[in-house]
């Protein structure tokens, strides 16, 4: 018989058990997972309808953030997502070339933004979502390139972030139709892999703000060879928004705003040649180096995934951009995998080969060259767990020929067996080693065929386009800050549809052998290539955006310069200038200034380089600046201003998806209540 004097202690003990179980159960129900229905944010944020996103911020803070957008500094705001309010959310501008272009545009503040829910309140989430970005659709008059890219990737089985359109207001004023994309973070890993035990790396070789760097491993003063962007300066006002050729000269008027071919000549849609066909190599896995081939530095910093040595500092594009907290053991596992890749051995031990083949198949279909397959060697994520690597997709706003692709015909016929631009296949060992293996190449072809047959030929693609058009067209018509007019949108959608269907037709021909599937093969026999007809790539949008102001009136786009001075640098001069700047660790002394003037830079251009150097090495937004140092302190020591006691992500990690744990907690909860009630009545 238990003494009465112990009854209260026993009841108190069971009360604690009951309370603890209740907390865990509530956390489980309101956290990332709900039974088998997926995370709450999948339904409550990325719903079928357009997301309603209302941002409320102090006028002065908002204005200051926009005026200093390239610093990529967070401010606190209130965010209302589909009617649910979240206070103290971090928001900042994001991007690289698009960010710098908008920063220099006196007519537009339509930046892309990143929203981080736990920036100021520890463990705050949006229905379990840590953060997401909203992209400004700058280079896409159809508004659909990025959405369709992710849809194709998801269709073939690639792990992708959730995406949905969002209509944004700022302090009650219309701001525009954007595309919301789930960020790669703990919530993504929990949703996708059921835990957050793996490590995520954002592979970036061009990052102007420094905020993407891992603050525990800042780059050295030389930035490890990373290149800044060109500060968003377009060619002169007579170019109709076209990019210059490789001597910095604008293309002729027949270019229609398209990228020049790899010899710097304007494309010609009526030509029988493919601009990817200028290879001087007899190896049909090689291509001529394209735009930027002389200065693209992605390979030298690890973005190419080529093994160099065992030092983490040799792979700054990977490890300086770690999303997860990493140790030397973590970086060693990635380097070990790269070494195995260089040797071509035990690939399935170190890489999720099947998943990566799916990725490359979809990636090839959508012709996204601001990526691993070009001299940029960036815009993808590495997910590593237990020594095995998966590649995750990111940044498809310039897909379907929006970057370095030349004419529409080049996009349509982009070769599936040498799907690189401006580099050789050997320069991209992950793709090269996989496609050298006949078994893997056959699987890759099978995935391409599945996309063609089951996504395009089945009618799913057209149905998706029609559904998206119905969903967003009224928002596009009323888009307060749009880069393009509604008329341009209406013309772009059928053009985009036609381009994609022709791309599918070419892939089908390349698979059955009626169309050459390599760069060298297409060079030798261009007669079989599919014509793109009268498709004008400019009508689908350009890297420079369109030209409509906040009132929706057409301004003439970048043809009217919109606040730009046309001060585009010659590529050779840019290369020399970057070499001088790197040797001087970003400092512009009198001697350095004299050297820059000697190679042909103006005073204004030198000031541009000075500003870029400040951002990279010591400016307010740079790694070495006060903000970067403060972020490093907070990353290591925590932020005392943050609140909250129970980590939602830790709880979800503990619970995982196990119904056994849930059942045990329920038994403890029910048992505790029953025992407490019975004993209380008895004694």
XYZ file of C-alpha atoms in Angstrom:
683
model
C 0.000 0.000 0.000
C 1.394 3.389 -0.977
C 1.489 5.907 1.825
C -0.861 8.885 1.453
C 2.063 11.254 1.934
C 3.521 10.062 -1.379
C 0.304 10.375 -3.395
C 0.743 14.056 -4.244
C 4.294 13.402 -5.432
C 3.141 10.521 -7.626
C 0.302 12.584 -9.070
C 2.718 15.465 -9.682
C 5.092 13.093 -11.483
C 2.362 11.794 -13.770
C 1.168 15.358 -14.346
C 4.639 16.235 -15.604
C 4.572 13.180 -17.883
C 1.144 14.201 -19.174
C 2.269 17.774 -19.755
C 5.439 16.685 -21.551
C 3.560 14.281 -23.800
C 0.970 16.948 -24.542
C 3.668 19.419 -25.585
C 5.257 16.867 -27.895
C 1.914 15.877 -29.402
C 0.879 19.470 -29.998
C 4.253 20.186 -31.526
C 3.878 17.164 -33.753
C 0.392 18.099 -34.918
C 1.269 21.765 -35.509
C 4.785 21.177 -36.794
C 6.217 19.937 -40.008
C 4.308 16.659 -40.359
C 0.629 15.833 -40.185
C 0.155 12.107 -40.526
C 0.807 11.274 -44.187
C -0.543 14.552 -45.541
C 2.839 16.267 -45.651
C 3.909 19.467 -43.934
C 1.337 22.118 -43.117
C 3.055 24.714 -45.275
C 2.629 22.549 -48.359
C -1.119 23.119 -48.091
C -1.328 26.408 -46.206
C 1.321 28.319 -48.144
C 1.986 26.595 -51.479
C -1.670 25.959 -52.135
C -3.298 25.528 -55.537
C -4.354 29.163 -55.728
C -2.071 32.203 -55.957
C -0.477 32.974 -52.577
C -1.617 36.191 -50.940
C 1.448 37.867 -49.425
C 1.108 41.154 -47.587
C 4.298 42.783 -46.286
C 4.053 45.477 -43.615
C 7.273 47.345 -42.829
C 8.329 50.702 -41.456
C 8.434 53.176 -44.308
C 11.902 54.433 -43.431
C 13.324 50.927 -42.944
C 11.793 49.713 -46.207
C 13.139 52.695 -48.124
C 16.610 52.295 -46.634
C 16.653 48.578 -47.465
C 15.781 49.299 -51.097
C 18.312 52.101 -51.374
C 21.033 49.735 -50.121
C 19.691 46.614 -51.796
C 23.068 45.212 -52.849
C 24.063 44.951 -49.176
C 21.336 42.288 -48.878
C 20.654 43.332 -45.283
C 17.598 42.024 -43.422
C 14.995 44.288 -41.876
C 12.130 43.173 -39.642
C 8.601 43.241 -41.021
C 5.172 41.733 -40.487
C 4.128 39.227 -43.118
C 0.562 38.073 -43.713
C 0.526 34.808 -45.656
C -2.902 33.816 -46.952
C -4.478 35.651 -44.020
C -2.184 34.382 -41.243
C 0.013 36.984 -39.587
C 3.677 36.516 -38.676
C 5.574 39.252 -36.826
C 9.289 40.029 -36.802
C 10.047 38.250 -40.082
C 13.380 39.010 -41.750
C 13.212 40.255 -45.326
C 15.966 41.348 -47.713
C 16.591 41.749 -51.454
C 18.289 38.783 -53.139
C 19.940 37.918 -56.419
C 23.088 38.562 -58.418
C 22.834 40.100 -61.885
C 19.134 40.853 -61.488
C 19.787 42.488 -58.121
C 22.506 44.770 -59.464
C 20.443 45.626 -62.539
C 17.474 46.738 -60.461
C 19.791 48.616 -58.100
C 20.957 50.722 -61.059
C 17.458 51.142 -62.485
C 16.023 54.491 -61.429
C 12.508 53.417 -62.439
C 12.032 50.125 -60.597
C 12.375 48.647 -57.099
C 11.022 45.274 -58.146
C 13.675 43.219 -56.397
C 13.466 39.550 -55.640
C 13.229 38.996 -51.866
C 14.093 36.397 -49.263
C 11.811 35.974 -46.249
C 13.299 34.320 -43.168
C 10.834 33.601 -40.376
C 13.389 32.813 -37.674
C 15.718 35.746 -38.323
C 14.493 37.647 -35.240
C 12.327 35.114 -33.377
C 14.124 31.858 -32.722
C 12.391 28.808 -34.201
C 9.518 30.804 -35.666
C 8.241 29.129 -38.825
C 5.467 29.699 -41.308
C 3.416 26.544 -40.768
C 6.717 24.686 -40.396
C 8.513 26.537 -43.222
C 11.793 28.204 -42.251
C 12.113 30.539 -45.207
C 11.197 31.075 -48.821
C 12.096 33.441 -51.651
C 9.931 35.413 -54.036
C 11.402 35.879 -57.512
C 10.603 38.916 -59.614
C 10.242 37.140 -63.012
C 12.634 39.665 -64.528
C 13.722 37.804 -67.648
C 10.440 36.138 -68.513
C 7.543 37.820 -70.297
C 5.594 34.521 -70.165
C 5.933 34.345 -66.336
C 6.171 30.555 -66.764
C 9.779 29.498 -67.493
C 10.828 28.863 -63.909
C 7.526 27.261 -62.909
C 7.554 24.861 -65.869
C 11.221 24.010 -65.266
C 10.516 22.918 -61.710
C 7.383 21.122 -62.884
C 9.399 19.032 -65.348
C 12.070 18.313 -62.746
C 9.424 17.225 -60.254
C 7.612 15.165 -62.889
C 10.653 12.996 -63.589
C 11.348 12.442 -59.887
C 13.872 15.107 -58.928
C 13.672 16.479 -55.377
C 12.501 20.043 -55.964
C 11.442 22.997 -53.833
C 7.753 23.844 -53.741
C 6.774 26.700 -56.056
C 3.677 28.844 -56.472
C 2.784 32.297 -57.741
C 2.261 34.994 -55.166
C 0.556 38.366 -55.365
C 2.420 40.829 -53.149
C 1.419 44.061 -51.461
C 3.742 46.298 -49.438
C 2.138 48.447 -46.758
C -1.175 47.992 -48.511
C 0.096 49.028 -51.939
C 0.186 46.614 -54.909
C 3.700 45.345 -55.536
C 3.296 42.692 -58.224
C 3.008 39.032 -59.204
C 6.080 37.011 -58.198
C 6.993 33.333 -58.025
C 7.442 31.974 -54.494
C 10.027 29.196 -54.111
C 10.697 27.125 -50.998
C 14.237 27.616 -49.723
C 16.644 24.750 -49.143
C 16.862 24.560 -45.364
C 15.874 22.377 -42.423
C 12.191 22.441 -43.365
C 12.983 21.260 -46.886
C 15.105 18.386 -45.579
C 12.398 17.364 -43.127
C 9.728 17.484 -45.843
C 11.806 15.672 -48.419
C 14.167 13.351 -46.548
C 12.233 13.014 -43.253
C 15.140 14.310 -41.195
C 17.738 17.053 -41.241
C 20.773 14.861 -40.730
C 22.219 15.649 -44.155
C 24.263 18.659 -45.240
C 23.244 21.248 -47.819
C 25.623 23.340 -49.926
C 24.557 26.183 -52.200
C 27.081 26.090 -55.049
C 27.709 29.694 -56.079
C 30.599 31.173 -57.994
C 29.131 34.668 -58.368
C 27.708 36.271 -55.211
C 27.804 40.047 -54.854
C 26.480 40.460 -51.362
C 28.506 38.006 -49.338
C 25.418 36.994 -47.373
C 25.396 33.598 -48.974
C 28.784 32.780 -47.547
C 29.165 30.482 -44.610
C 30.202 32.851 -41.838
C 32.187 30.149 -40.123
C 34.372 29.782 -43.209
C 34.780 33.186 -44.865
C 36.791 33.335 -48.052
C 40.230 34.827 -47.965
C 40.967 38.324 -49.143
C 41.363 37.142 -52.693
C 37.888 35.593 -52.711
C 39.470 32.382 -53.970
C 39.093 33.490 -57.536
C 35.353 34.143 -57.356
C 34.083 36.639 -59.864
C 31.662 39.460 -59.136
C 28.967 40.211 -61.657
C 29.245 43.125 -64.002
C 27.243 45.466 -61.780
C 24.223 45.079 -63.988
C 25.328 47.448 -66.713
C 23.654 46.757 -70.044
C 25.037 47.656 -73.442
C 24.354 51.025 -74.959
C 20.917 52.367 -75.651
C 20.908 51.326 -79.294
C 21.054 47.616 -78.565
C 17.391 46.911 -77.872
C 18.458 45.171 -74.694
C 20.935 42.905 -76.459
C 24.131 41.650 -74.939
C 27.478 42.754 -76.419
C 29.715 40.419 -78.317
C 33.018 39.305 -76.906
C 34.793 42.519 -77.805
C 32.215 44.522 -75.905
C 30.546 45.729 -79.112
C 26.767 45.598 -79.486
C 25.392 43.043 -81.924
C 23.849 44.259 -85.123
C 20.187 44.999 -85.477
C 19.421 41.537 -86.785
C 20.117 39.986 -83.403
C 16.677 40.861 -82.073
C 18.025 41.055 -78.584
C 19.398 37.527 -78.661
C 22.715 36.442 -77.264
C 25.584 36.406 -79.787
C 26.927 33.109 -80.966
C 30.177 31.731 -79.587
C 32.273 33.696 -82.081
C 30.620 36.946 -81.093
C 28.457 37.081 -84.209
C 24.733 37.763 -83.995
C 22.502 34.711 -84.393
C 20.451 34.088 -87.478
C 17.347 31.978 -87.119
C 17.430 31.192 -90.822
C 20.919 29.743 -90.626
C 21.498 26.034 -91.006
C 24.228 26.125 -88.403
C 23.947 25.780 -84.658
C 25.917 28.305 -82.603
C 27.027 25.408 -80.437
C 28.658 23.885 -83.488
C 31.824 25.929 -83.634
C 33.987 23.244 -82.112
C 37.523 22.827 -83.361
C 37.816 19.494 -81.633
C 37.525 16.066 -83.171
C 36.278 14.766 -79.836
C 32.509 14.892 -80.118
C 32.244 15.409 -76.377
C 33.869 18.851 -76.652
C 32.321 22.216 -77.446
C 33.860 25.554 -78.284
C 34.165 27.782 -75.247
C 31.297 30.233 -75.328
C 30.584 33.626 -73.878
C 32.728 34.255 -70.859
C 34.902 31.278 -71.607
C 37.969 33.337 -70.905
C 36.883 34.645 -67.531
C 34.440 32.120 -66.101
C 36.026 31.124 -62.814
C 33.479 28.622 -61.568
C 35.743 25.682 -62.229
C 38.633 27.092 -60.251
C 36.592 27.309 -57.058
C 34.963 23.881 -57.041
C 31.713 24.534 -58.868
C 32.779 22.136 -61.613
C 33.020 19.287 -59.024
C 36.504 18.467 -60.308
C 38.881 17.013 -57.723
C 41.945 19.206 -57.105
C 43.376 18.257 -53.732
C 42.250 17.444 -50.204
C 42.057 21.056 -48.995
C 38.595 22.500 -48.371
C 39.890 25.944 -49.369
C 40.201 24.667 -52.943
C 36.414 24.313 -53.112
C 35.226 27.696 -51.874
C 32.220 27.743 -54.216
C 30.905 24.762 -52.245
C 32.042 25.130 -48.651
C 31.844 28.915 -48.337
C 28.170 28.593 -49.189
C 27.203 25.811 -46.804
C 23.591 26.094 -45.693
C 24.168 23.646 -42.863
C 26.723 23.991 -40.080
C 29.670 21.912 -41.242
C 32.829 20.425 -39.794
C 36.059 19.249 -41.384
C 34.643 15.723 -41.466
C 31.706 16.992 -43.497
C 33.897 18.697 -46.090
C 36.215 15.680 -46.176
C 33.308 13.423 -47.184
C 32.447 15.661 -50.135
C 36.082 15.853 -51.229
C 36.387 12.068 -50.976
C 33.401 11.755 -53.325
C 34.954 14.195 -55.796
C 38.172 12.209 -55.733
C 36.260 9.012 -56.519
C 34.512 10.862 -59.340
C 37.830 11.926 -60.838
C 38.901 8.285 -60.855
C 35.552 7.103 -62.221
C 35.320 4.449 -59.527
C 32.604 3.441 -57.055
C 30.285 6.156 -58.335
C 27.190 4.596 -56.785
C 28.949 4.483 -53.422
C 29.418 8.244 -53.416
C 26.594 9.541 -55.632
C 22.865 8.932 -55.911
C 23.382 8.126 -59.564
C 19.767 7.510 -60.533
C 18.576 10.754 -58.936
C 21.370 12.709 -60.615
C 20.533 11.188 -64.005
C 16.932 12.364 -63.528
C 18.254 15.817 -62.711
C 20.474 16.010 -65.787
C 17.692 14.723 -68.051
C 15.236 17.415 -66.969
C 17.986 20.035 -66.843
C 18.919 19.241 -70.443
C 15.308 19.538 -71.569
C 14.878 23.049 -70.170
C 18.244 24.387 -71.488
C 19.269 26.303 -68.375
C 22.834 27.461 -68.987
C 23.303 29.690 -65.955
C 24.240 26.490 -64.217
C 26.665 23.600 -63.820
C 26.726 22.870 -67.558
C 28.251 26.222 -68.573
C 31.316 28.202 -67.559
C 29.253 29.566 -64.663
C 29.412 26.223 -62.795
C 26.813 27.301 -60.247
C 23.118 27.494 -59.336
C 22.636 24.036 -57.905
C 22.720 22.541 -54.425
C 24.621 19.568 -53.108
C 22.840 17.399 -50.546
C 25.207 15.010 -48.786
C 24.269 12.388 -46.237
C 26.404 9.477 -45.040
C 28.990 10.206 -47.720
C 26.511 10.097 -50.619
C 25.746 13.105 -52.793
C 22.572 14.224 -54.531
C 22.270 17.256 -56.829
C 19.314 19.563 -56.255
C 18.033 22.151 -58.767
C 17.976 25.930 -58.239
C 17.475 29.199 -60.147
C 15.655 28.569 -63.416
C 14.594 32.108 -64.262
C 16.885 32.043 -67.314
C 15.887 28.564 -68.508
C 14.702 27.838 -72.046
C 17.437 29.875 -73.667
C 17.447 32.940 -71.450
C 21.217 32.741 -70.987
C 24.068 32.207 -73.486
C 21.923 30.255 -75.912
C 21.948 32.229 -79.139
C 18.954 31.720 -81.422
C 15.713 29.840 -80.880
C 17.060 27.141 -83.201
C 19.998 26.602 -80.851
C 17.659 26.177 -77.901
C 15.389 23.775 -79.768
C 18.294 21.574 -80.895
C 20.540 21.791 -77.850
C 22.425 18.439 -77.983
C 21.372 15.900 -75.380
C 24.646 13.938 -75.333
C 26.960 16.950 -75.031
C 24.641 19.289 -73.089
C 27.280 21.882 -72.155
C 27.931 25.461 -73.235
C 31.251 27.285 -73.309
C 33.082 24.346 -71.725
C 33.999 20.805 -72.708
C 32.378 17.719 -71.278
C 35.634 16.909 -69.492
C 35.321 20.232 -67.695
C 32.135 18.950 -66.051
C 33.194 15.564 -64.682
C 29.926 14.604 -62.975
C 28.028 14.799 -66.251
C 30.918 13.434 -68.287
C 31.618 10.359 -66.153
C 27.950 9.424 -66.014
C 27.385 9.693 -69.765
C 30.580 7.750 -70.525
C 28.984 4.783 -68.755
C 26.690 3.065 -71.267
C 24.320 1.779 -68.587
C 23.910 5.214 -67.069
C 23.603 6.836 -70.486
C 20.771 4.470 -71.365
C 18.957 5.403 -68.157
C 19.488 9.070 -68.934
C 17.987 8.542 -72.380
C 15.064 6.682 -70.857
C 14.327 9.631 -68.569
C 14.502 12.008 -71.522
C 12.111 9.792 -73.432
C 9.727 9.670 -70.479
C 9.641 13.460 -70.284
C 8.949 13.717 -74.017
C 6.293 11.010 -74.109
C 4.525 11.494 -70.777
C 4.882 15.223 -70.206
C 4.849 16.796 -73.660
C 3.236 14.325 -76.075
C 0.580 13.273 -73.563
C -0.909 16.761 -73.418
C 0.143 17.327 -69.806
C 2.386 20.231 -70.774
C -0.340 22.026 -72.720
C -2.847 21.420 -69.935
C -0.380 22.871 -67.425
C 0.186 25.959 -69.580
C -3.558 26.492 -69.957
C -4.102 26.072 -66.217
C -1.339 28.527 -65.361
C -2.660 31.064 -67.838
C -6.142 30.926 -66.308
C -4.667 31.298 -62.843
C -2.317 34.220 -63.392
C -3.474 36.240 -66.389
C -5.627 38.649 -64.373
C -2.765 39.150 -61.938
C -0.402 39.810 -64.844
C -2.839 42.330 -66.299
C -2.867 44.217 -62.984
C 0.796 43.707 -62.072
C 1.770 47.093 -60.643
C 5.528 46.778 -61.164
C 5.700 44.428 -64.151
C 8.695 44.362 -66.446
C 6.401 43.492 -69.349
C 3.011 44.639 -70.611
C -0.008 42.378 -70.656
C 0.130 42.387 -74.466
C 3.706 41.099 -74.265
C 2.562 38.366 -71.894
C -0.253 37.316 -74.218
C 2.190 37.047 -77.120
C 4.834 35.273 -75.061
C 2.709 32.372 -73.802
C 2.024 30.802 -77.228
C 5.632 31.504 -78.296
C 6.913 29.748 -75.182
C 4.548 26.838 -75.789
C 5.780 26.492 -79.362
C 9.430 26.636 -78.296
C 8.909 23.867 -75.729
C 7.055 21.599 -78.133
C 9.783 22.028 -80.765
C 12.371 21.273 -78.091
C 10.508 18.071 -77.297
C 10.389 17.160 -80.998
C 14.142 17.656 -81.340
C 14.884 15.520 -78.278
C 12.720 12.767 -79.720
C 14.697 12.918 -82.961
C 18.009 12.912 -81.104
C 16.914 9.843 -79.170
C 15.872 7.872 -82.272
C 18.964 8.930 -84.211
C 17.291 11.050 -86.892
C 18.902 14.190 -85.428
C 22.552 14.314 -84.277
C 22.745 14.288 -80.474
C 26.213 15.785 -80.039
C 27.722 19.152 -80.839
C 30.188 17.612 -83.278
C 27.453 15.591 -84.969
C 25.258 18.648 -85.424
C 28.222 20.540 -86.852
C 28.861 17.847 -89.441
C 25.189 17.500 -90.425
C 22.999 20.485 -89.655
C 20.407 19.592 -92.286
C 18.479 17.384 -89.867
C 18.084 20.081 -87.213
C 14.587 21.309 -86.496
C 13.782 24.825 -87.589
C 12.484 27.211 -84.928
C 10.426 29.054 -87.508
C 9.754 32.661 -86.625
C 10.179 32.321 -82.854
C 11.820 35.467 -81.515
C 13.701 34.808 -78.288
C 13.388 38.447 -77.253
C 9.616 38.103 -77.167
C 10.077 35.606 -74.315
C 11.990 38.145 -72.228
C 15.637 39.116 -71.813
C 18.143 39.186 -68.989
C 17.588 42.934 -68.839
C 13.857 42.691 -68.202
C 11.160 44.683 -69.929
C 10.180 48.275 -69.586
C 6.902 48.966 -67.817
C 6.780 51.313 -64.872
C 4.727 51.112 -61.696
C 1.712 52.637 -63.399
C 1.783 49.950 -66.054
C 2.826 52.302 -68.857
C 5.344 51.167 -71.430
C 8.693 52.961 -71.204
C 10.653 51.332 -73.949
C 12.573 48.983 -71.676
C 16.330 48.989 -71.661
C 16.331 50.434 -75.149
C 15.611 53.660 -73.342
C 18.385 52.832 -70.850
C 16.144 53.386 -67.817
C 18.810 55.056 -65.750
C 21.756 53.103 -67.176
C 24.774 54.697 -68.758
C 25.707 51.956 -71.203
C 29.088 51.622 -69.526
C 29.654 47.950 -70.361
C 33.250 46.810 -70.098
C 35.121 45.036 -72.825
C 35.471 41.393 -71.734
C 39.256 41.380 -72.138
C 39.597 44.568 -70.105
C 37.302 43.094 -67.441
C 39.541 40.045 -67.221
C 42.684 42.166 -66.851
C 41.026 44.449 -64.307
C 39.936 41.528 -62.161
C 43.480 40.185 -62.188
C 44.826 43.534 -60.995
C 42.131 43.783 -58.309
C 42.772 40.267 -57.036
C 46.514 40.915 -56.806
C 45.772 44.039 -54.769
C 43.316 42.197 -52.477
C 40.562 44.537 -53.625
C 42.327 47.743 -52.534
C 42.539 50.568 -55.037
C 45.723 52.429 -54.213
C 47.172 55.148 -56.455
C 49.370 52.544 -58.132
C 46.429 50.197 -58.718
C 44.355 53.078 -60.054
C 47.140 53.975 -62.472
C 47.264 50.364 -63.704
C 43.505 50.299 -64.231
C 43.562 53.561 -66.156
C 46.437 52.231 -68.257
C 44.409 49.226 -69.408
C 41.536 51.494 -70.404
C 39.173 51.904 -67.437
C 37.447 55.209 -66.796
C 37.219 56.900 -63.389
C 33.571 55.776 -63.109
C 34.430 52.172 -63.917
C 37.212 52.215 -61.324
C 34.661 53.439 -58.779
C 32.454 50.498 -59.772
C 35.314 48.092 -59.052
C 36.006 49.840 -55.765
C 32.390 49.358 -54.688
C 32.504 45.685 -55.671
C 35.725 45.264 -53.738
C 34.153 46.838 -50.657
C 31.223 44.472 -50.848
C 33.476 41.431 -51.206
C 36.178 42.239 -48.676
C 35.284 44.818 -46.099
C 32.182 46.816 -46.872
C 29.063 46.916 -44.711
C 27.580 43.943 -46.493
C 30.783 42.059 -47.097
C 32.418 39.206 -45.284
C 35.008 41.413 -43.646
C 32.658 44.272 -42.807
C 30.801 44.997 -39.567
C 27.660 43.245 -40.728
C 29.545 40.113 -41.719
C 31.369 40.080 -38.382
C 28.133 40.548 -36.467
C 26.567 37.702 -38.383
C 29.537 35.498 -37.568
C 29.170 36.299 -33.865
C 25.475 35.515 -33.946
C 26.085 32.323 -35.880
C 28.535 31.097 -33.266
C 27.086 32.450 -30.057
C 23.423 32.858 -30.704
C 21.396 36.045 -30.537
C 20.104 37.063 -27.122
C 17.298 39.024 -28.734
C 15.759 35.846 -30.072
C 13.017 34.210 -28.069
C 11.577 30.738 -27.656
C 12.448 27.712 -25.583
C 11.443 24.661 -27.587
C 12.967 24.180 -31.026
C 10.304 23.047 -33.473
C 12.919 21.643 -35.801
C 14.554 19.691 -32.971
C 11.212 18.268 -31.935
C 10.454 17.242 -35.496
C 13.879 15.663 -35.841
C 13.282 13.691 -32.645
C 9.858 12.585 -33.735
C 10.610 12.101 -37.393
C 7.761 10.345 -39.152
C 7.578 7.391 -36.793
C 4.040 6.320 -35.887
C 5.593 4.178 -33.143
C 6.863 7.252 -31.301
C 3.469 8.890 -31.717
C 1.732 5.796 -30.354
C 4.079 5.600 -27.356
C 3.457 9.245 -26.530
C -0.281 8.681 -26.782
C -0.077 5.683 -24.437
C 1.927 7.676 -21.903
C -0.528 10.526 -22.136
C -3.619 8.344 -21.783
C -2.044 6.161 -19.119
C -0.884 9.137 -17.110
C -4.337 10.674 -17.124
C -6.004 7.368 -16.173
C -3.611 6.608 -13.296
C -3.834 10.132 -11.949
C -7.654 10.048 -11.940
C -7.921 6.548 -10.389
C -5.342 7.207 -7.680
C -6.840 10.529 -6.792
C -10.266 8.925 -6.269
C -8.776 6.014 -4.321
C -6.814 8.103 -1.905
